[in-house]
Short mmCIF file of C-alpha atoms and ligand atoms in Angstrom, two decimals:
data_model
loop_
_atom_site.label_atom_id
_atom_site.label_comp_id
_atom_site.label_asym_id
_atom_site.label_seq_id
_atom_site.Cartn_x
_atom_site.Cartn_y
_atom_site.Cartn_z
CA MET A 1 41.53 -13.52 41.21
CA PHE A 2 43.95 -16.44 40.86
CA ASP A 3 47.62 -15.69 40.28
CA TYR A 4 47.93 -18.80 38.11
CA LEU A 5 45.59 -21.05 36.21
CA ILE A 6 47.49 -24.31 35.83
CA VAL A 7 46.20 -26.57 33.07
CA GLY A 8 46.94 -30.24 33.79
CA ALA A 9 47.37 -31.91 37.18
CA GLY A 10 50.21 -34.27 36.21
CA PHE A 11 53.77 -33.88 37.46
CA ALA A 12 54.42 -30.76 35.37
CA GLY A 13 51.42 -28.86 36.72
CA ALA A 14 51.32 -30.20 40.28
CA VAL A 15 54.98 -29.40 41.00
CA LEU A 16 54.48 -25.80 39.89
CA ALA A 17 51.25 -25.51 41.88
CA GLU A 18 53.06 -26.72 44.99
CA ARG A 19 56.09 -24.45 44.56
CA LEU A 20 54.14 -21.31 43.66
CA ALA A 21 51.67 -21.82 46.53
CA SER A 22 54.12 -22.78 49.24
CA GLN A 23 57.17 -20.72 48.29
CA ALA A 24 55.64 -17.61 46.71
CA ASP A 25 52.23 -17.45 48.38
CA LYS A 26 50.51 -17.48 44.97
CA LYS A 27 46.83 -18.37 44.60
CA ILE A 28 46.46 -21.31 42.25
CA LEU A 29 43.64 -22.95 40.35
CA ILE A 30 44.82 -26.26 38.90
CA ILE A 31 42.45 -28.02 36.52
CA ASP A 32 42.40 -31.27 34.61
CA LYS A 33 40.02 -32.48 31.97
CA ARG A 34 40.20 -36.00 33.39
CA ASN A 35 38.29 -36.95 36.54
CA HIS A 36 41.42 -37.24 38.66
CA ILE A 37 44.77 -35.68 39.53
CA GLY A 38 48.17 -37.30 38.85
CA GLY A 39 48.17 -37.14 35.04
CA ASN A 40 49.53 -40.28 33.47
CA THR A 41 50.91 -41.52 36.77
CA PHE A 42 47.42 -41.91 38.30
CA ASP A 43 47.05 -45.13 40.27
CA PHE A 44 44.10 -46.65 42.12
CA TYR A 45 42.88 -49.86 43.73
CA ASN A 46 40.90 -51.95 41.24
CA GLU A 47 37.87 -54.12 42.01
CA ALA A 48 40.07 -56.89 43.35
CA GLY A 49 41.82 -54.41 45.67
CA ILE A 50 45.08 -54.39 43.73
CA LEU A 51 46.95 -51.10 43.22
CA ILE A 52 47.27 -50.53 39.47
CA HIS A 53 48.48 -47.72 37.19
CA LYS A 54 45.66 -46.62 34.90
CA TYR A 55 47.98 -45.34 32.15
CA GLY A 56 50.61 -48.05 32.18
CA PRO A 57 53.47 -48.93 34.51
CA HIS A 58 55.37 -46.02 36.04
CA ILE A 59 58.69 -46.70 37.72
CA PHE A 60 60.44 -43.77 39.36
CA HIS A 61 64.17 -43.40 38.79
CA THR A 62 66.53 -40.44 38.86
CA ASN A 63 70.15 -39.49 39.33
CA SER A 64 69.17 -36.21 40.93
CA GLU A 65 69.37 -36.14 44.70
CA ASP A 66 67.52 -32.79 44.67
CA ILE A 67 64.53 -34.20 42.83
CA PHE A 68 64.43 -37.36 44.91
CA ASN A 69 64.52 -35.30 48.13
CA TYR A 70 62.01 -32.79 46.84
CA LEU A 71 59.43 -35.49 46.05
CA GLY A 72 60.36 -37.23 49.29
CA LYS A 73 58.61 -34.38 51.12
CA PHE A 74 55.32 -35.74 49.78
CA THR A 75 55.85 -39.49 50.02
CA SER A 76 57.97 -42.10 51.67
CA TRP A 77 59.68 -44.43 49.25
CA ARG A 78 59.75 -48.15 48.65
CA PRO A 79 63.09 -49.13 47.12
CA TYR A 80 62.45 -50.94 43.83
CA GLU A 81 64.79 -51.88 40.99
CA HIS A 82 62.90 -52.80 37.84
CA ARG A 83 63.94 -55.88 35.88
CA VAL A 84 62.67 -56.75 32.42
CA LEU A 85 62.87 -59.98 30.43
CA ALA A 86 62.38 -60.15 26.68
CA SER A 87 60.66 -63.10 25.05
CA VAL A 88 63.04 -64.03 22.23
CA ASP A 89 63.50 -67.35 20.41
CA GLY A 90 61.29 -69.11 22.95
CA MET A 91 63.39 -67.90 25.89
CA LEU A 92 63.03 -65.16 28.46
CA VAL A 93 66.30 -63.21 28.51
CA PRO A 94 67.32 -59.96 30.21
CA ILE A 95 66.90 -56.62 28.41
CA PRO A 96 68.92 -54.29 28.29
CA ILE A 97 71.14 -56.73 26.42
CA ASN A 98 74.01 -57.74 28.70
CA LEU A 99 76.46 -60.58 29.27
CA ASN A 100 73.71 -62.83 30.68
CA THR A 101 71.52 -62.14 27.64
CA ILE A 102 74.21 -63.15 25.16
CA ASN A 103 75.34 -66.24 27.06
CA THR A 104 71.76 -67.49 27.47
CA LEU A 105 70.61 -66.67 23.96
CA TYR A 106 73.56 -68.23 22.14
CA GLY A 107 74.52 -70.90 24.71
CA LEU A 108 77.92 -69.29 25.30
CA ASN A 109 80.06 -68.72 28.34
CA LEU A 110 81.72 -65.41 27.51
CA THR A 111 83.43 -63.04 29.92
CA SER A 112 82.89 -59.28 29.94
CA GLU A 113 85.92 -58.72 27.72
CA GLU A 114 84.88 -61.45 25.33
CA VAL A 115 81.36 -60.11 25.01
CA GLU A 116 82.77 -56.70 24.02
CA SER A 117 84.71 -58.43 21.22
CA PHE A 118 81.53 -60.35 20.36
CA PHE A 119 79.57 -57.09 20.00
CA ALA A 120 82.42 -55.55 17.99
CA SER A 121 82.50 -58.52 15.62
CA LYS A 122 78.74 -58.22 14.96
CA ALA A 123 78.47 -54.41 14.90
CA VAL A 124 77.57 -52.71 11.62
CA LYS A 125 79.62 -49.56 12.10
CA LYS A 126 77.95 -46.28 11.12
CA GLU A 127 79.76 -43.03 10.40
CA GLN A 128 76.93 -41.01 11.85
CA ILE A 129 74.40 -42.17 14.42
CA LEU A 130 71.23 -40.39 13.34
CA THR A 131 68.42 -42.91 13.69
CA SER A 132 67.25 -45.52 16.17
CA GLU A 133 68.37 -48.19 13.71
CA ASP A 134 71.91 -46.72 13.59
CA VAL A 135 72.22 -46.83 17.40
CA VAL A 136 71.54 -50.54 17.67
CA LEU A 137 73.22 -51.77 14.49
CA ASN A 138 76.32 -49.78 15.34
CA LYS A 139 76.60 -51.44 18.74
CA VAL A 140 75.33 -55.03 18.41
CA GLY A 141 74.66 -55.74 14.72
CA LYS A 142 71.78 -57.11 12.71
CA ASP A 143 70.78 -60.30 14.56
CA LEU A 144 70.29 -58.73 17.98
CA TYR A 145 68.73 -55.65 16.34
CA GLU A 146 66.13 -57.85 14.66
CA LYS A 147 65.51 -60.03 17.69
CA PHE A 148 65.07 -57.23 20.24
CA PHE A 149 64.43 -53.87 18.57
CA LYS A 150 63.02 -53.92 15.06
CA GLY A 151 59.66 -55.57 15.80
CA TYR A 152 59.12 -53.91 19.17
CA THR A 153 59.79 -50.46 17.71
CA LYS A 154 57.50 -51.06 14.75
CA LYS A 155 54.69 -52.04 17.14
CA GLN A 156 55.33 -49.20 19.56
CA TRP A 157 55.64 -46.38 17.02
CA ASP A 158 54.30 -47.86 13.78
CA LEU A 159 57.62 -46.76 12.32
CA ASP A 160 60.77 -48.55 11.35
CA PRO A 161 63.66 -47.69 13.72
CA SER A 162 65.35 -46.02 10.72
CA GLU A 163 62.51 -43.45 10.78
CA LEU A 164 62.96 -42.48 14.44
CA ASP A 165 65.56 -40.26 16.11
CA ALA A 166 68.53 -42.02 17.68
CA SER A 167 67.36 -40.87 21.11
CA VAL A 168 64.53 -43.44 21.21
CA THR A 169 66.46 -46.71 21.21
CA ALA A 170 69.41 -44.95 22.88
CA ARG A 171 67.27 -45.08 26.02
CA ILE A 172 68.20 -48.78 26.18
CA PRO A 173 71.93 -49.33 26.80
CA THR A 174 74.03 -52.39 25.93
CA ARG A 175 76.12 -53.78 28.78
CA ASN A 176 79.14 -56.02 28.97
CA ASN A 177 78.43 -56.95 32.61
CA ARG A 178 75.73 -59.01 34.31
CA ASP A 179 73.60 -56.08 35.48
CA ASN A 180 70.01 -57.15 34.71
CA ARG A 181 68.39 -53.97 36.02
CA TYR A 182 66.40 -51.88 33.53
CA PHE A 183 67.72 -48.62 35.02
CA THR A 184 71.03 -47.81 36.66
CA ASP A 185 70.03 -44.49 38.23
CA LYS A 186 71.24 -43.72 41.71
CA TYR A 187 67.70 -43.43 43.09
CA GLN A 188 65.14 -46.06 42.12
CA ALA A 189 61.98 -46.26 44.18
CA MET A 190 58.21 -46.24 44.15
CA PRO A 191 56.01 -43.90 46.21
CA MET A 192 55.15 -46.08 49.22
CA HIS A 193 51.40 -45.47 49.03
CA GLY A 194 51.21 -44.81 45.30
CA TYR A 195 51.43 -41.80 42.99
CA THR A 196 47.89 -40.53 43.58
CA ARG A 197 48.50 -40.29 47.32
CA MET A 198 51.70 -38.37 46.61
CA PHE A 199 49.81 -35.93 44.36
CA GLU A 200 47.16 -35.43 47.05
CA LYS A 201 49.97 -34.31 49.36
CA LEU A 202 51.58 -32.13 46.66
CA LEU A 203 48.32 -30.27 46.14
CA ASP A 204 47.28 -30.11 49.79
CA HIS A 205 47.75 -26.39 50.40
CA PRO A 206 45.22 -23.69 51.31
CA ASN A 207 46.30 -21.62 48.29
CA ILE A 208 45.59 -24.45 45.84
CA LYS A 209 42.14 -25.16 44.43
CA VAL A 210 41.71 -28.28 42.31
CA MET A 211 39.06 -28.68 39.60
CA VAL A 212 38.75 -31.91 37.58
CA ASN A 213 36.50 -32.89 34.66
CA THR A 214 37.23 -29.51 33.08
CA ASP A 215 38.92 -28.61 29.83
CA TYR A 216 40.56 -25.23 30.27
CA LYS A 217 38.87 -23.93 27.12
CA GLU A 218 35.51 -24.28 28.90
CA ILE A 219 36.46 -21.95 31.73
CA ALA A 220 39.43 -19.76 30.77
CA ASP A 221 37.16 -16.89 29.69
CA PHE A 222 35.12 -16.92 32.90
CA ILE A 223 37.70 -17.39 35.63
CA PRO A 224 39.95 -14.47 36.44
CA PHE A 225 43.65 -15.29 36.54
CA LYS A 226 46.86 -13.39 35.92
CA GLU A 227 49.00 -16.00 34.18
CA MET A 228 48.58 -19.50 32.84
CA ILE A 229 50.81 -22.56 33.05
CA TYR A 230 49.89 -24.98 30.32
CA THR A 231 50.88 -28.68 30.35
CA GLY A 232 48.51 -30.13 27.73
CA PRO A 233 49.36 -30.81 24.07
CA ILE A 234 50.82 -27.67 22.50
CA ASP A 235 49.07 -28.12 19.15
CA TYR A 236 45.66 -28.20 20.90
CA PHE A 237 46.47 -24.90 22.63
CA PHE A 238 46.91 -23.24 19.24
CA ASP A 239 43.83 -24.95 17.73
CA TYR A 240 46.06 -27.09 15.48
CA CYS A 241 46.75 -24.02 13.34
CA TYR A 242 49.80 -25.67 11.75
CA GLY A 243 48.25 -29.16 11.77
CA LYS A 244 48.35 -31.98 14.32
CA LEU A 245 51.54 -33.05 16.03
CA PRO A 246 51.69 -36.84 16.15
CA TYR A 247 51.45 -38.33 19.64
CA ARG A 248 51.46 -42.09 20.06
CA SER A 249 48.76 -43.67 22.20
CA ILE A 250 48.33 -47.03 23.91
CA GLU A 251 45.39 -49.21 24.80
CA PHE A 252 45.93 -50.75 28.22
CA ILE A 253 44.22 -54.09 28.73
CA PHE A 254 44.09 -55.22 32.36
CA ASP A 255 43.61 -58.77 33.51
CA THR A 256 43.25 -59.95 37.09
CA LYS A 257 44.35 -63.55 37.62
CA ASN A 258 43.47 -65.97 40.37
CA GLU A 259 47.10 -66.70 41.08
CA GLU A 260 49.57 -65.04 43.39
CA ASN A 261 52.13 -64.33 40.67
CA HIS A 262 51.82 -64.55 36.92
CA GLN A 263 55.27 -63.90 35.45
CA PRO A 264 58.85 -64.08 36.75
CA THR A 265 59.55 -60.34 36.79
CA GLY A 266 57.89 -56.88 36.73
CA THR A 267 57.76 -56.61 32.95
CA VAL A 268 58.12 -59.04 30.06
CA ASN A 269 58.72 -57.48 26.64
CA TYR A 270 57.43 -59.17 23.48
CA PRO A 271 59.46 -57.77 20.60
CA ASN A 272 58.17 -60.13 17.95
CA ASP A 273 55.35 -62.60 18.33
CA GLN A 274 52.46 -60.80 20.02
CA PRO A 275 50.32 -57.79 19.09
CA TYR A 276 51.24 -56.11 22.41
CA THR A 277 54.69 -54.76 23.31
CA ARG A 278 54.91 -55.68 26.97
CA VAL A 279 53.12 -57.17 29.96
CA THR A 280 53.59 -55.74 33.44
CA GLU A 281 52.57 -57.27 36.73
CA PHE A 282 51.92 -54.45 39.20
CA LYS A 283 52.60 -56.34 42.43
CA TYR A 284 56.33 -56.41 41.61
CA LEU A 285 56.34 -52.61 41.40
CA THR A 286 54.18 -51.91 44.41
CA GLY A 287 55.24 -54.77 46.69
CA GLN A 288 51.59 -55.43 47.50
CA GLN A 289 50.71 -58.82 49.00
CA HIS A 290 47.49 -60.26 47.58
CA ARG A 291 46.24 -63.72 46.67
CA GLN A 292 45.40 -62.47 43.17
CA THR A 293 47.46 -60.43 40.72
CA THR A 294 46.74 -57.86 37.99
CA ILE A 295 48.72 -57.59 34.77
CA VAL A 296 48.48 -55.05 31.96
CA TYR A 297 49.04 -55.57 28.22
CA GLU A 298 50.12 -52.54 26.18
CA HIS A 299 48.69 -52.28 22.67
CA PRO A 300 50.13 -49.19 20.93
CA LYS A 301 47.86 -47.21 18.60
CA ALA A 302 47.72 -43.93 16.72
CA GLU A 303 44.46 -42.49 18.04
CA GLY A 304 43.49 -41.96 21.66
CA ASP A 305 44.97 -40.10 24.62
CA PRO A 306 48.30 -38.54 23.66
CA TYR A 307 51.04 -40.38 25.57
CA TYR A 308 54.27 -40.25 23.57
CA PRO A 309 55.64 -37.43 21.42
CA VAL A 310 57.19 -39.06 18.35
CA PRO A 311 60.85 -38.05 18.06
CA ARG A 312 61.70 -37.58 14.39
CA PRO A 313 62.96 -34.63 12.37
CA GLU A 314 59.72 -33.49 10.71
CA ASN A 315 57.92 -33.49 14.06
CA SER A 316 60.64 -31.36 15.67
CA ILE A 317 60.22 -28.86 12.86
CA LEU A 318 56.46 -28.73 13.34
CA TYR A 319 56.90 -28.46 17.10
CA SER A 320 59.35 -25.57 16.73
CA ARG A 321 56.74 -23.65 14.74
CA TYR A 322 54.32 -24.03 17.65
CA LYS A 323 57.10 -23.16 20.09
CA ASP A 324 57.68 -19.89 18.23
CA LEU A 325 54.04 -19.00 18.87
CA ALA A 326 54.35 -20.07 22.52
CA ASP A 327 57.46 -17.94 23.02
CA LYS A 328 55.52 -14.83 22.03
CA LEU A 329 53.04 -15.29 24.89
CA THR A 330 54.51 -13.68 27.98
CA LYS A 331 51.63 -14.65 30.30
CA VAL A 332 51.38 -18.31 29.31
CA HIS A 333 54.16 -20.74 30.24
CA PHE A 334 54.52 -24.16 28.64
CA THR A 335 56.00 -27.12 30.52
CA GLY A 336 55.74 -30.92 30.58
CA ARG A 337 55.88 -33.80 28.14
CA LEU A 338 52.94 -32.75 25.97
CA ALA A 339 53.38 -28.97 26.01
CA THR A 340 57.07 -29.09 25.11
CA TYR A 341 56.79 -32.24 22.96
CA LYS A 342 59.63 -34.01 24.73
CA TYR A 343 59.94 -37.74 25.45
CA TYR A 344 60.64 -37.05 29.12
CA ASN A 345 60.64 -39.38 32.11
CA MET A 346 58.92 -38.25 35.29
CA ASP A 347 62.08 -36.89 36.91
CA GLN A 348 62.88 -34.84 33.81
CA VAL A 349 59.42 -33.30 33.91
CA VAL A 350 59.85 -32.44 37.58
CA ALA A 351 63.24 -30.87 36.76
CA GLN A 352 61.71 -28.87 33.91
CA SER A 353 58.93 -27.51 36.14
CA LEU A 354 61.32 -26.66 38.98
CA LYS A 355 63.40 -24.73 36.44
CA LEU A 356 60.33 -22.86 35.23
CA PHE A 357 59.46 -22.05 38.84
CA LYS A 358 62.89 -20.44 39.30
CA LYS A 359 62.43 -18.48 36.08
CA LEU A 360 59.00 -17.23 37.18
CA MET A 361 60.48 -16.13 40.50
CA THR A 362 63.27 -14.25 38.71
CA LEU A 363 60.79 -12.58 36.36
CA SER A 364 58.60 -11.44 39.25
CA ALA A 365 61.52 -10.22 41.39
CA PRO A 366 61.05 -6.49 42.18
CA GLU A 367 64.16 -5.45 40.21
CA ASN A 368 62.77 -7.11 37.07
CA ARG A 369 59.30 -5.62 37.23
CA ILE A 370 58.54 -2.85 34.77
P1 FAD B 401 50.73 -35.72 31.97
O1 FAD B 401 50.95 -36.67 33.08
O2 FAD B 401 50.24 -36.23 30.67
O3 FAD B 401 49.72 -34.59 32.51
C1 FAD B 401 49.11 -33.65 31.66
C2 FAD B 401 47.70 -33.48 32.16
O4 FAD B 401 47.10 -32.38 31.43
C3 FAD B 401 46.83 -34.70 31.90
O5 FAD B 401 46.29 -35.18 33.12
C4 FAD B 401 45.74 -34.18 30.97
O6 FAD B 401 44.46 -34.74 31.22
C5 FAD B 401 45.74 -32.69 31.27
N1 FAD B 401 45.23 -31.90 30.15
C6 FAD B 401 45.63 -31.97 28.85
N2 FAD B 401 44.92 -31.10 28.10
C7 FAD B 401 44.07 -30.46 28.95
C8 FAD B 401 43.09 -29.46 28.77
N3 FAD B 401 42.81 -28.95 27.56
N4 FAD B 401 42.40 -29.01 29.83
C9 FAD B 401 42.63 -29.55 31.06
N5 FAD B 401 43.57 -30.52 31.29
C10 FAD B 401 44.27 -30.96 30.25
N6 FAD B 401 58.27 -42.00 33.24
C11 FAD B 401 59.14 -42.50 34.13
O7 FAD B 401 59.95 -41.76 34.72
N7 FAD B 401 59.15 -43.84 34.44
C12 FAD B 401 58.29 -44.71 33.85
O8 FAD B 401 58.32 -45.92 34.14
C13 FAD B 401 57.37 -44.21 32.89
N8 FAD B 401 56.52 -45.05 32.28
C14 FAD B 401 55.63 -44.54 31.37
C15 FAD B 401 54.74 -45.42 30.77
C16 FAD B 401 53.82 -44.95 29.86
C17 FAD B 401 52.87 -45.91 29.20
C18 FAD B 401 53.77 -43.56 29.56
C19 FAD B 401 52.76 -43.03 28.58
C20 FAD B 401 54.65 -42.68 30.15
C21 FAD B 401 55.59 -43.16 31.07
N9 FAD B 401 56.47 -42.31 31.72
C22 FAD B 401 57.38 -42.81 32.62
C23 FAD B 401 56.48 -40.85 31.45
C24 FAD B 401 55.60 -40.07 32.44
O9 FAD B 401 54.26 -40.50 32.29
C25 FAD B 401 55.71 -38.59 32.13
O10 FAD B 401 57.05 -38.14 32.15
C26 FAD B 401 54.93 -37.70 33.10
O11 FAD B 401 53.78 -38.30 33.61
C27 FAD B 401 54.58 -36.43 32.36
O12 FAD B 401 53.93 -35.53 33.21
P2 FAD B 401 53.18 -34.27 32.58
O13 FAD B 401 52.58 -33.53 33.72
O14 FAD B 401 54.07 -33.56 31.64
O15 FAD B 401 52.05 -34.90 31.64
N1 UDP B 402 62.81 -50.92 22.68
C1 UDP B 402 62.83 -52.06 21.90
N2 UDP B 402 62.80 -53.28 22.51
C2 UDP B 402 62.71 -53.41 23.86
C3 UDP B 402 62.67 -52.26 24.64
C4 UDP B 402 62.70 -51.03 24.02
O1 UDP B 402 62.88 -51.97 20.67
O2 UDP B 402 62.66 -54.55 24.35
C5 UDP B 402 62.86 -49.61 21.99
C6 UDP B 402 61.47 -49.17 21.52
O3 UDP B 402 61.62 -48.37 20.37
C7 UDP B 402 61.00 -48.35 22.70
C8 UDP B 402 62.28 -47.62 23.09
O4 UDP B 402 63.31 -48.61 22.89
O5 UDP B 402 59.95 -47.48 22.33
C9 UDP B 402 62.34 -47.07 24.48
O6 UDP B 402 62.03 -48.11 25.40
P1 UDP B 402 61.50 -47.77 26.87
O7 UDP B 402 61.35 -49.06 27.59
O8 UDP B 402 62.36 -46.73 27.46
O9 UDP B 402 60.07 -47.17 26.53
P2 UDP B 402 58.93 -46.54 27.47
O10 UDP B 402 59.05 -47.20 28.82
O11 UDP B 402 59.15 -45.07 27.49
O12 UDP B 402 57.68 -46.94 26.76
#
C-alpha cells in the first residue's frame, strides 16, 4: 500500500515526493505518462553531445533563499544571468526595454531621468490596467508596444494583448537604467549538471518508486494508495466535464550548427518578422564547451502538449468551476502549473508544493485526526 500516488514527475510532484518520503517516512509511487522524469524541465545530451532542454529553455531564478537552498541540496549551481536581445527594426536591442534599448533604437543619448520623461511623453495613460495591452501602452506608448509586444504576443498566444490578463506582459518590466538582464531576482543559476540530474537526486530515496510511460488512469484502479497528489491538467482529471481549458503549446525545432557560437546572447526574441517567437542557444545557459552548438526555435501552437495556461477572464471562470470540484475531494490534492492553471515559474511551483506539504503534515498531525 502506498501512502501517496503522485501523478506527474515535474517540479510539483517531485518536490512533494521528496518531502513526504524524507520528512514523513511516507511510501510514494510517482508516475509520469512521459518516458522520463523532470516534467517540462527535462534535459538530455543530444546526438552531438550538447546538453539541451527538450521542452524549451529553462532558466532558474528566485528571490527566495529558502527555495534556492532547498534545491541546492540536490544540485550544485552554476551562476547564470540570462540576457535577451529583441530583433527590432533590423537591430538587436535589449529586452526588457531599458535605457540602452531606447538610446540604440532611436539613436539618442538619454540619461535615466530623461528616459523616464521620454516614457511619460509616449505613454497612453489608462485609468485601469486590466489587459496586457493596457500594461504596455500605459508605460511606454504605442510605438514600443507595437515594436516589442503586439506581434510577439499574437504569435505566442494567438490573441491580441487586449484579450489577455495584465499579468502576462507585466512579467516584462520597463527600466530606466542600463540593466540588460532578463531577470533581477536575487538568485539566478542553473543546476550544474542539468535538471534531470537534479531530479534523479530529488527522487533518490528508498521510499520512492518511480514509474514512467504510465498515465495514472491506466493504473489508479489497480494500485493501492491512500491519497493522490495530482499535477496534470485539471480538466483531464475531471474528464473535461465542463469542457476543455485552453493550454497553449509550442513546437520546439532544434538545430545543431557546425560553429562554436551562433548568436550573441542566450536568447534572441523575434517580435515581428519570423513565424517563431524566440531562438535560444543552450551553451550560454549551460556553460558547456563544445565545437558545435544547438539552438531551438519556438513555434507556438494551439494543439499539442499543454505548456501554458492562458490567463484571461473566461478561462479563470472555467478553471474555478473545476477547482470547486477539486476542493470537494479530500483525498486528492492538486498542485503545479497544469493542475492549478497558473502561469507559474519553476520557483513558484516549488513554493506551492512546499506549502501543500506543510498543509498535508498539519492535516495528518495526531490532534487533527478524526
Ligand atoms: P510539469 O513540468 O508540466 O509536470 C507535470 C507532469 O505531469 C508532466 O511531466 C506530465 O507528463 C505529467 N502528467 C500529466 N498528466 C499526466 C497523467 N494523466 N498521468 C501521468 N502523468 C501525467 N520557469 C522558470 O522558472 N524559468 C524558465 O526559464 C521557464 N521557461 C519555460 C519555458 C517553457 C517553454 C515552458 C513551457 C515553461 C517554462 N517555465 C519556466 C515554467 C516551468 O516549466 C514550470 O513552472 C514547471 O516546470 C512546472 O512544473 P509542474 O510540475 O507543475 O509541471
Ligand atoms: N513578451 C513580448 N515580447 C517579448 C517578450 C515577452 O510581447 O519580447 C510578452 C509575451 O506576451 C510573452 C509574455 O510577455 O508571452 C511573457 O514573456 P516571458 O518571456 O516571461 O514568457 P515565457 O518565458 O514564460 O514564455
